[in-house]
Amino acid sequence: MAIDYTVIVVYLLGMLAMGWWGMRRARSKSEFLVAGRRLGPAMYSGTMAAIVLGGASTIGGVGLGYQYGLSGAWMVFTIGLGLLALSVFFSARIARLKVYTVSEMLDLRYGGRAGVISGVVMWAYTLMLAVTSTIAYATIFDVLFDMNRTVAIVLGGSIVVAYSTLGGMWSITLTDMVQFVVKTVGVLLLLLPIAVVKAGGFGEMRDQLPTSYFDPLGIGGETIFTYVLIYTFGMLIGQDIWQRVFTARSDTTAKWGGTVAGTYCLVYALAGAVIGTAAKVLYPKLGSADDAFATIVKDELPVGVRGLVLAAALAAVMSTSSGALIACATVANNDIWSRLRGKVTGGERDEVAGNRAFILIMGVGVIGTAIALNNVVEALTVAYNLLVGGLLVPILGGLLWKRGTVHGALASVIVGGLAVIGLMAGYGILANEPVYYGLLLSLAAYVAVSLATPATDEAVLTAWRERLAGRGAPELVSEPVPAPQ
């Protein structure tokens, strides 16, 4: 295991070095939060794929393959579909807005007053997303070092907080690009073929497993529909995803780079399901499906390769964790604290230092919450239920329906958010009904209140159309862009 340990330690030290290098580039708010809005297609595609394919997509995707066979790919597959839909239909317009948060977009579209409430919902989503990713460190470090759960969370979380705080989005972009390469090599090029060969090939897998394991719809139609509702639509509106769209240097980069990343997700989804199916042949009686990834890596891979594949799993967790952390801090500072503070004091401040401080504060909070929680699936379900139930309708409504008003948007956020919370308490966190009914109530509130209130002022809509066309963004002329180093 000494070689495996060396691979992991070198990888972790490399992440910290990237954070230090990124700190030299993050000299303005734009550089710190959205990498100066100048990522080209290659870096944009790699980092976008890295942020959406986290520990749940890797460890959880293999676990679903172990439990259901090839149809276990549907969870990650719907993530890829969501990213494709975002890239093809919305990303160009989103990139041209030149904002930092989803709530800023809502304020532009509706003429203000939607930011703080929508910011609180988005903050809750990004916080829980960061927490679930941080909890996953315990599983990986337990396999590597037989480490105590709390120590593992503190170690993994501290590394992510350190490089994210140092360089912001530049550091995260650089580390995500490395993580994308590590995941591609570790999971797709090494673990996938080795797992299939160890299981005796596809013919042997078919002979050993029930036919349901090779049924594309074996996981169930209702489950697939729920995945589409939560993950596909969740990809369209999450701050962590939008903040990556904001890093694209052009709307063309956002559209086609995102399309490449979404296609990569579809391949990754199938790979995880196949690995899980192979693990079912090799270890038919595991205590938990989520143990499939760690077990096949630990028992079937040679020394050195095992370290690289575990580094790939660590990369998957870190990419999602860092993306969710900077999104959480950006929303907390720009959508909540800055607005409340501005009403009282106003004034100038060092925005890079302020955002850096919020990443550190949110990071400590995420680590503490991760230590206190145990159930990753429940925490992730709460996050996506709040996001889709509370924000999907006002965001897509603002992009697609001219008659939507600020009052309709606020009603939609409040009704949808409260409905999801209440229904989760009644039906259970993991039930499908909360997001189904919460989304319908949010839509009803949005349409009814928008039609019952005066239409959005034409001056607001004119300014909105100007921003959608890529004009009228003050940041383009007011904020310095440091020269590449």
Coordinates of C-alpha atoms in Angstrom, one line a residue:
M1 CA 0.0 0.0 0.0
A2 CA 3.0 2.3 0.3
I3 CA 2.8 3.2 -3.4
D4 CA -0.9 3.8 -3.1
Y5 CA -0.3 6.1 -0.2
T6 CA 2.3 8.0 -2.1
V7 CA 0.0 8.5 -5.0
I8 CA -2.7 10.0 -2.8
V9 CA -0.3 12.2 -0.8
V10 CA 1.2 13.6 -4.0
Y11 CA -2.3 14.3 -5.3
L12 CA -3.4 16.1 -2.2
L13 CA -0.2 18.2 -2.1
G14 CA -0.8 19.0 -5.7
M15 CA -4.2 20.4 -4.9
L16 CA -2.8 22.7 -2.3
A17 CA -0.1 23.9 -4.7
M18 CA -2.8 24.7 -7.3
G19 CA -4.5 26.7 -4.6
W20 CA -1.4 28.7 -3.9
W21 CA -0.8 29.3 -7.6
G22 CA -4.4 30.4 -8.1
M23 CA -4.1 33.0 -5.4
R24 CA -1.7 35.0 -7.5
R25 CA -4.3 35.3 -10.3
A26 CA -7.3 36.1 -8.1
R27 CA -6.9 39.9 -7.9
S28 CA -10.4 41.1 -8.6
K29 CA -14.0 40.0 -7.7
S30 CA -14.4 38.6 -11.3
E31 CA -11.2 36.7 -11.1
F32 CA -12.0 35.3 -7.7
L33 CA -15.6 34.3 -8.2
V34 CA -15.8 33.4 -11.9
A35 CA -12.1 33.0 -13.1
G36 CA -12.3 36.3 -15.0
R37 CA -15.0 35.0 -17.3
R38 CA -12.3 33.8 -19.7
L39 CA -12.2 30.0 -19.8
G40 CA -11.8 28.4 -23.2
P41 CA -13.6 25.3 -24.4
A42 CA -11.1 22.7 -23.1
M43 CA -10.9 24.0 -19.6
Y44 CA -14.6 24.9 -19.5
S45 CA -15.6 21.4 -20.6
G46 CA -13.3 19.7 -18.1
T47 CA -14.2 21.7 -15.1
M48 CA -17.9 21.6 -15.9
A49 CA -17.8 17.8 -16.0
A50 CA -15.8 17.7 -12.8
I51 CA -18.3 19.8 -10.8
V52 CA -21.3 17.8 -11.8
L53 CA -19.7 14.3 -11.4
G54 CA -19.0 14.1 -7.7
G55 CA -18.9 11.4 -5.1
A56 CA -22.6 10.5 -5.5
S57 CA -22.0 10.1 -9.3
T58 CA -18.9 7.9 -8.8
I59 CA -19.4 5.9 -5.6
G60 CA -23.2 6.2 -5.7
G61 CA -23.4 5.4 -9.5
V62 CA -21.4 2.2 -9.0
G63 CA -23.7 1.3 -6.1
L64 CA -26.8 1.7 -8.2
G65 CA -25.2 -0.5 -10.9
Y66 CA -24.5 -3.1 -8.2
Q67 CA -28.1 -2.9 -7.0
Y68 CA -30.0 -2.6 -10.4
G69 CA -27.5 -3.4 -13.2
L70 CA -27.3 -1.2 -16.3
S71 CA -30.4 0.8 -15.4
G72 CA -28.5 2.1 -12.4
A73 CA -26.9 4.5 -14.8
W74 CA -30.1 6.6 -14.8
M75 CA -29.2 8.9 -11.9
V76 CA -26.0 10.1 -13.5
F77 CA -27.5 9.9 -17.0
T78 CA -30.2 12.4 -16.0
I79 CA -27.5 14.7 -14.6
G80 CA -25.9 14.6 -18.1
L81 CA -29.2 15.3 -19.7
G82 CA -29.7 18.3 -17.5
L83 CA -26.3 19.7 -18.4
L84 CA -27.0 19.1 -22.1
A85 CA -30.3 21.0 -21.8
L86 CA -28.7 23.8 -19.9
S87 CA -25.9 24.1 -22.4
V88 CA -28.0 23.9 -25.6
F89 CA -31.0 26.0 -24.5
F90 CA -30.0 28.4 -21.8
S91 CA -26.2 28.7 -21.2
A92 CA -25.6 31.4 -23.9
R93 CA -28.2 33.7 -22.4
I94 CA -27.0 33.0 -18.9
A95 CA -23.3 33.7 -19.8
R96 CA -24.3 37.1 -21.5
L97 CA -26.0 38.3 -18.3
K98 CA -22.5 38.9 -16.6
V99 CA -23.8 38.3 -13.1
Y100 CA -22.4 36.3 -10.2
T101 CA -25.4 34.6 -8.8
V102 CA -28.8 33.2 -9.7
S103 CA -30.5 35.7 -7.4
E104 CA -28.8 38.6 -9.3
M105 CA -30.4 37.2 -12.4
L106 CA -33.8 37.2 -10.7
D107 CA -33.4 40.8 -9.6
L108 CA -32.5 41.8 -13.1
R109 CA -35.5 40.0 -14.6
Y110 CA -38.1 41.1 -12.1
G111 CA -36.8 44.5 -11.0
G112 CA -35.4 43.7 -7.6
R113 CA -36.8 42.4 -4.3
A114 CA -36.4 38.7 -5.1
G115 CA -32.8 38.4 -4.2
V116 CA -32.6 37.8 -0.4
I117 CA -35.4 35.2 -0.3
S118 CA -34.2 33.3 -3.3
G119 CA -30.7 33.7 -1.9
V120 CA -31.6 32.0 1.3
V121 CA -33.1 29.0 -0.6
M122 CA -30.1 28.7 -2.9
W123 CA -27.7 29.1 0.1
A124 CA -29.5 26.1 1.8
Y125 CA -29.1 24.0 -1.3
T126 CA -25.4 24.8 -1.8
L127 CA -24.7 24.3 1.9
M128 CA -26.3 20.8 1.9
L129 CA -24.5 19.9 -1.4
A130 CA -21.2 20.9 0.1
V131 CA -22.0 18.9 3.3
T132 CA -22.9 15.7 1.4
S133 CA -19.6 15.9 -0.6
T134 CA -17.6 16.4 2.6
I135 CA -19.2 13.4 4.3
A136 CA -17.9 11.3 1.5
Y137 CA -14.3 11.9 2.5
A138 CA -14.9 9.5 5.4
T139 CA -15.6 6.6 3.1
I140 CA -12.5 7.2 0.9
F141 CA -10.0 7.8 3.8
D142 CA -11.4 4.8 5.6
V143 CA -10.5 2.6 2.7
L144 CA -7.1 4.3 2.4
F145 CA -5.9 4.7 5.9
D146 CA -8.5 3.1 8.2
M147 CA -9.1 6.6 9.5
N148 CA -11.6 7.8 12.1
R149 CA -14.7 9.3 10.4
T150 CA -14.3 12.8 12.0
V151 CA -10.6 13.0 11.3
A152 CA -11.2 12.0 7.7
I153 CA -13.9 14.7 7.2
V154 CA -11.6 17.3 8.8
L155 CA -8.6 16.3 6.7
G156 CA -10.4 16.2 3.4
G157 CA -12.6 19.3 4.1
S158 CA -9.6 21.3 5.3
I159 CA -7.7 20.7 2.0
V160 CA -10.7 21.8 -0.1
V161 CA -11.3 24.9 2.1
A162 CA -7.6 25.8 2.0
Y163 CA -7.2 25.8 -1.8
S164 CA -10.7 27.3 -2.4
T165 CA -10.0 30.2 0.1
L166 CA -6.6 30.9 -1.4
G167 CA -7.5 31.3 -5.0
G168 CA -11.2 31.2 -5.3
M169 CA -12.5 30.0 -8.7
W170 CA -9.1 30.1 -10.3
S171 CA -7.8 27.6 -7.8
I172 CA -10.9 25.5 -8.1
T173 CA -10.7 25.6 -11.9
L174 CA -7.1 24.4 -12.0
T175 CA -7.8 21.7 -9.4
D176 CA -10.9 20.6 -11.2
M177 CA -9.0 20.2 -14.5
V178 CA -6.6 17.9 -12.8
Q179 CA -9.4 16.1 -11.1
F180 CA -11.2 15.6 -14.5
V181 CA -8.0 14.0 -15.9
V182 CA -7.6 11.8 -12.9
K183 CA -11.2 10.7 -13.0
T184 CA -11.1 9.9 -16.7
V185 CA -7.9 7.8 -16.4
G186 CA -8.9 6.2 -13.0
V187 CA -12.5 5.3 -13.7
L188 CA -13.0 5.1 -17.5
L189 CA -9.6 3.9 -18.6
L190 CA -8.5 1.7 -15.7
L191 CA -11.3 0.6 -13.4
L192 CA -13.9 0.0 -16.1
P193 CA -12.0 -2.5 -18.3
I194 CA -10.3 -4.2 -15.3
A195 CA -13.7 -4.7 -13.6
V196 CA -15.2 -6.3 -16.7
V197 CA -12.3 -8.6 -17.2
K198 CA -12.2 -9.7 -13.6
A199 CA -15.9 -10.5 -13.8
G200 CA -15.3 -12.7 -16.8
G201 CA -16.5 -10.4 -19.6
F202 CA -20.0 -9.4 -20.6
G203 CA -20.9 -13.0 -21.5
E204 CA -20.1 -14.3 -18.0
M205 CA -21.9 -11.3 -16.4
R206 CA -25.1 -12.1 -18.4
D207 CA -24.9 -15.8 -17.3
Q208 CA -24.4 -15.0 -13.7
L209 CA -27.0 -12.3 -13.2
P210 CA -30.8 -12.0 -13.6
T211 CA -32.0 -10.6 -16.9
S212 CA -33.3 -7.5 -15.0
Y213 CA -29.7 -6.4 -14.6
F214 CA -29.6 -5.8 -18.4
D215 CA -33.0 -4.1 -18.7
P216 CA -32.5 -0.4 -19.5
L217 CA -35.7 0.4 -17.5
G218 CA -35.1 -2.1 -14.7
I219 CA -34.8 0.5 -12.0
G220 CA -38.4 1.5 -12.6
G221 CA -40.3 4.2 -14.5
E222 CA -41.3 6.2 -11.4
T223 CA -37.7 6.3 -10.2
I224 CA -36.4 7.5 -13.6
F225 CA -39.1 10.2 -13.7
T226 CA -38.1 11.4 -10.2
Y227 CA -34.4 11.5 -11.2
V228 CA -35.4 13.6 -14.2
L229 CA -37.4 16.0 -12.1
I230 CA -34.7 16.4 -9.4
Y231 CA -31.4 16.1 -11.2
T232 CA -32.2 17.1 -14.8
F233 CA -34.1 20.2 -13.7
G234 CA -31.7 20.8 -10.8
M235 CA -28.8 21.1 -13.3
L236 CA -30.7 24.0 -15.0
I237 CA -30.9 26.2 -11.9
G238 CA -28.2 25.4 -9.4
Q239 CA -25.8 28.2 -8.3
D240 CA -22.9 25.8 -8.4
I241 CA -23.6 25.0 -12.1
W242 CA -24.4 28.6 -13.1
Q243 CA -21.3 29.9 -11.5
R244 CA -19.3 27.6 -13.9
V245 CA -21.3 28.9 -16.8
F246 CA -20.3 32.4 -15.8
T247 CA -16.6 31.4 -16.2
A248 CA -17.0 30.9 -20.0
R249 CA -15.2 33.5 -22.1
S250 CA -18.1 33.5 -24.7
D251 CA -21.6 32.3 -25.1
T252 CA -20.3 29.9 -27.8
T253 CA -17.9 28.4 -25.3
A254 CA -20.7 28.0 -22.7
K255 CA -22.9 26.2 -25.3
W256 CA -20.6 23.8 -27.0
G257 CA -18.2 23.3 -24.1
G258 CA -21.2 22.4 -21.9
T259 CA -22.5 20.0 -24.6
V260 CA -19.2 18.2 -24.6
A261 CA -19.3 18.0 -20.8
G262 CA -22.9 16.7 -20.8
T263 CA -22.0 14.0 -23.3
Y264 CA -19.0 13.0 -21.1
C265 CA -21.5 12.6 -18.2
L266 CA -23.6 10.1 -20.3
V267 CA -20.5 8.0 -20.9
Y268 CA -19.5 8.2 -17.2
A269 CA -23.0 7.1 -16.2
L270 CA -22.9 3.9 -18.2
A271 CA -19.3 3.2 -17.0
G272 CA -20.4 3.4 -13.3
A273 CA -23.3 1.1 -13.9
V274 CA -21.1 -1.5 -15.7
I275 CA -18.6 -1.4 -12.9
G276 CA -21.3 -1.9 -10.4
T277 CA -22.7 -4.8 -12.4
A278 CA -19.3 -6.4 -12.5
A279 CA -19.0 -6.0 -8.8
K280 CA -22.3 -7.9 -8.3
V281 CA -20.7 -10.9 -10.1
L282 CA -17.6 -10.7 -8.0
Y283 CA -19.2 -9.9 -4.7
P284 CA -22.8 -11.0 -4.8
K285 CA -23.5 -10.6 -1.0
L286 CA -22.1 -7.2 0.0
G287 CA -23.8 -5.6 3.0
S288 CA -24.4 -2.3 1.3
A289 CA -24.5 -1.5 -2.5
D290 CA -22.4 1.6 -1.7
D291 CA -19.5 -0.6 -0.6
A292 CA -19.2 -1.9 -4.2
F293 CA -16.8 0.8 -5.4
A294 CA -14.4 0.6 -2.5
T295 CA -14.5 -3.3 -2.4
I296 CA -13.7 -3.8 -6.1
V297 CA -10.9 -1.2 -5.9
K298 CA -9.4 -2.6 -2.8
D299 CA -9.5 -6.3 -3.8
E300 CA -9.1 -6.4 -7.6
L301 CA -6.7 -3.6 -8.6
P302 CA -2.9 -3.9 -8.5
V303 CA -0.8 -1.7 -6.3
G304 CA -0.3 1.8 -7.8
V305 CA -3.4 1.5 -10.0
R306 CA -5.4 1.2 -6.8
G307 CA -4.0 4.4 -5.5
L308 CA -4.8 6.2 -8.8
V309 CA -8.4 5.0 -8.8
L310 CA -8.9 6.0 -5.2
A311 CA -7.4 9.4 -6.1
A312 CA -10.1 9.5 -8.9
A313 CA -12.8 8.9 -6.3
L314 CA -11.2 11.6 -4.1
A315 CA -11.1 13.9 -7.1
A316 CA -14.8 13.3 -7.8
V317 CA -15.7 14.3 -4.2
M318 CA -13.3 17.3 -4.1
S319 CA -14.5 18.8 -7.4
T320 CA -18.2 18.8 -6.2
S321 CA -17.2 19.9 -2.7
S322 CA -15.2 22.9 -3.8
G323 CA -17.7 24.0 -6.4
A324 CA -20.5 23.8 -3.9
L325 CA -18.4 25.6 -1.3
I326 CA -17.6 28.6 -3.4
A327 CA -21.2 28.8 -4.6
C328 CA -22.4 28.7 -1.0
A329 CA -20.0 31.4 0.0
T330 CA -20.8 33.6 -3.0
V331 CA -24.6 33.4 -2.3
A332 CA -24.1 34.0 1.5
N333 CA -21.9 37.1 0.8
N334 CA -23.4 38.7 -2.3
D335 CA -27.1 37.7 -2.0
I336 CA -27.6 37.8 1.7
W337 CA -25.0 39.5 3.8
S338 CA -24.0 42.3 1.4
R339 CA -27.7 43.2 0.8
L340 CA -28.5 43.4 4.5
R341 CA -25.2 45.2 5.2
G342 CA -25.8 47.7 2.4
K343 CA -29.1 48.7 3.9
V344 CA -27.3 49.7 7.1
T345 CA -23.8 50.9 6.3
G346 CA -23.0 50.8 2.6
G347 CA -19.5 51.9 1.6
E348 CA -16.6 50.4 -0.2
R349 CA -14.8 47.2 0.8
D350 CA -12.2 44.8 -0.4
E351 CA -14.5 42.3 -2.3
V352 CA -11.8 39.7 -2.8
A353 CA -10.9 39.7 0.8
G354 CA -14.6 39.6 1.8
N355 CA -15.4 36.7 -0.5
R356 CA -12.3 34.9 0.7
A357 CA -13.4 35.3 4.3
F358 CA -16.9 33.9 3.5
I359 CA -15.4 30.8 1.9
L360 CA -13.4 30.2 5.0
I361 CA -16.4 30.7 7.3
M362 CA -18.7 28.6 5.2
G363 CA -16.0 25.9 4.9
V364 CA -15.7 25.6 8.7
G365 CA -19.5 25.4 8.9
V366 CA -19.7 22.7 6.2
I367 CA -17.1 20.6 8.0
G368 CA -18.9 21.0 11.3
T369 CA -22.3 20.1 9.8
A370 CA -20.8 17.1 7.9
I371 CA -19.4 15.7 11.2
A372 CA -22.8 16.0 12.8
L373 CA -24.8 14.3 9.9
N374 CA -24.6 10.7 8.9
N375 CA -27.2 10.2 6.1
V376 CA -25.7 11.5 2.8
V377 CA -28.8 10.5 0.7
E378 CA -31.2 12.3 2.9
A379 CA -29.1 15.5 3.0
L380 CA -28.8 15.4 -0.8
T381 CA -32.5 14.9 -1.2
V382 CA -33.3 17.8 1.0
A383 CA -30.9 20.0 -1.0
Y384 CA -32.4 19.1 -4.4
N385 CA -36.0 19.2 -3.2
L386 CA -35.5 22.7 -1.9
L387 CA -33.8 23.8 -5.1
V388 CA -36.3 22.4 -7.5
G389 CA -39.4 23.0 -5.4
G390 CA -38.5 26.6 -4.5
L391 CA -36.6 28.0 -7.5
L392 CA -37.2 26.1 -10.7
V393 CA -40.4 27.9 -11.6
P394 CA -39.4 31.5 -11.0
I395 CA -36.0 31.0 -12.8
L396 CA -37.4 29.2 -15.9
G397 CA -40.5 31.4 -15.8
G398 CA -38.3 34.5 -15.9
L399 CA -36.4 33.2 -18.9
L400 CA -39.4 32.0 -20.8
W401 CA -42.5 34.0 -19.8
K402 CA -42.7 37.7 -20.2
R403 CA -45.8 38.1 -18.0
G404 CA -44.1 36.7 -14.9
T405 CA -43.8 39.4 -12.1
V406 CA -41.7 39.9 -9.0
H407 CA -44.8 39.1 -6.8
G408 CA -45.3 35.9 -8.7
A409 CA -41.7 35.0 -8.3
L410 CA -41.7 35.6 -4.6
A411 CA -45.0 33.7 -4.1
S412 CA -43.5 30.8 -6.1
V413 CA -40.3 30.7 -4.0
I414 CA -42.2 30.9 -0.7
V415 CA -45.1 28.5 -1.5
G416 CA -42.8 26.0 -3.2
G417 CA -40.2 26.0 -0.5
L418 CA -42.6 25.8 2.4
A419 CA -44.6 23.1 0.6
V420 CA -41.5 20.9 0.1
I421 CA -40.5 21.3 3.7
G422 CA -44.0 20.5 5.0
L423 CA -44.4 17.5 2.6
M424 CA -41.0 16.1 3.5
A425 CA -42.1 16.2 7.2
G426 CA -45.4 14.4 6.3
Y427 CA -44.3 11.9 3.6
G428 CA -40.7 11.4 4.6
I429 CA -37.5 12.9 3.3
L430 CA -37.0 10.2 0.7
A431 CA -40.5 10.2 -0.6
N432 CA -41.3 11.4 -4.2
E433 CA -44.4 13.3 -3.3
P434 CA -42.7 16.4 -1.8
V435 CA -41.0 17.5 -5.0
Y436 CA -44.0 16.5 -7.1
Y437 CA -46.6 18.5 -5.2
G438 CA -44.2 21.2 -4.2
L439 CA -43.3 22.0 -7.8
L440 CA -47.0 22.0 -8.8
L441 CA -47.9 24.4 -6.0
S442 CA -44.9 26.6 -6.9
L443 CA -46.1 26.8 -10.5
A444 CA -49.7 27.5 -9.5
A445 CA -48.6 30.3 -7.2
Y446 CA -46.3 31.8 -9.9
V447 CA -48.9 31.9 -12.6
A448 CA -51.9 33.0 -10.4
V449 CA -50.0 35.8 -8.6
S450 CA -48.3 37.0 -11.8
L451 CA -51.6 37.3 -13.6
A452 CA -53.2 39.0 -10.6
T453 CA -50.5 41.7 -10.2
P454 CA -49.3 44.5 -12.6
A455 CA -47.0 43.4 -15.4
T456 CA -43.3 44.0 -14.9
D457 CA -42.3 47.6 -15.8
E458 CA -41.3 47.9 -19.4
A459 CA -38.0 49.7 -18.4
V460 CA -37.0 46.7 -16.4
L461 CA -37.8 44.3 -19.3
T462 CA -35.9 46.5 -21.7
A463 CA -32.8 46.5 -19.4
W464 CA -33.2 42.7 -19.1
R465 CA -33.3 42.2 -22.8
E466 CA -30.2 44.4 -23.1
R467 CA -28.3 42.2 -20.7
L468 CA -29.5 39.0 -22.5
A469 CA -28.1 40.5 -25.6
G470 CA -24.7 41.0 -23.9
R471 CA -25.0 44.7 -23.5
G472 CA -25.2 47.0 -20.5
A473 CA -23.1 44.9 -18.0
P474 CA -21.1 47.5 -15.9
E475 CA -18.5 44.9 -14.9
L476 CA -17.2 44.8 -18.5
V477 CA -15.8 48.3 -18.2
S478 CA -15.3 48.8 -14.5
E479 CA -13.4 45.8 -13.3
P480 CA -9.7 45.2 -14.2
V481 CA -8.6 42.0 -15.8
P482 CA -5.1 41.1 -14.6
A483 CA -2.6 39.9 -17.2
P484 CA -1.9 36.2 -17.4
Q485 CA 1.1 35.2 -15.3

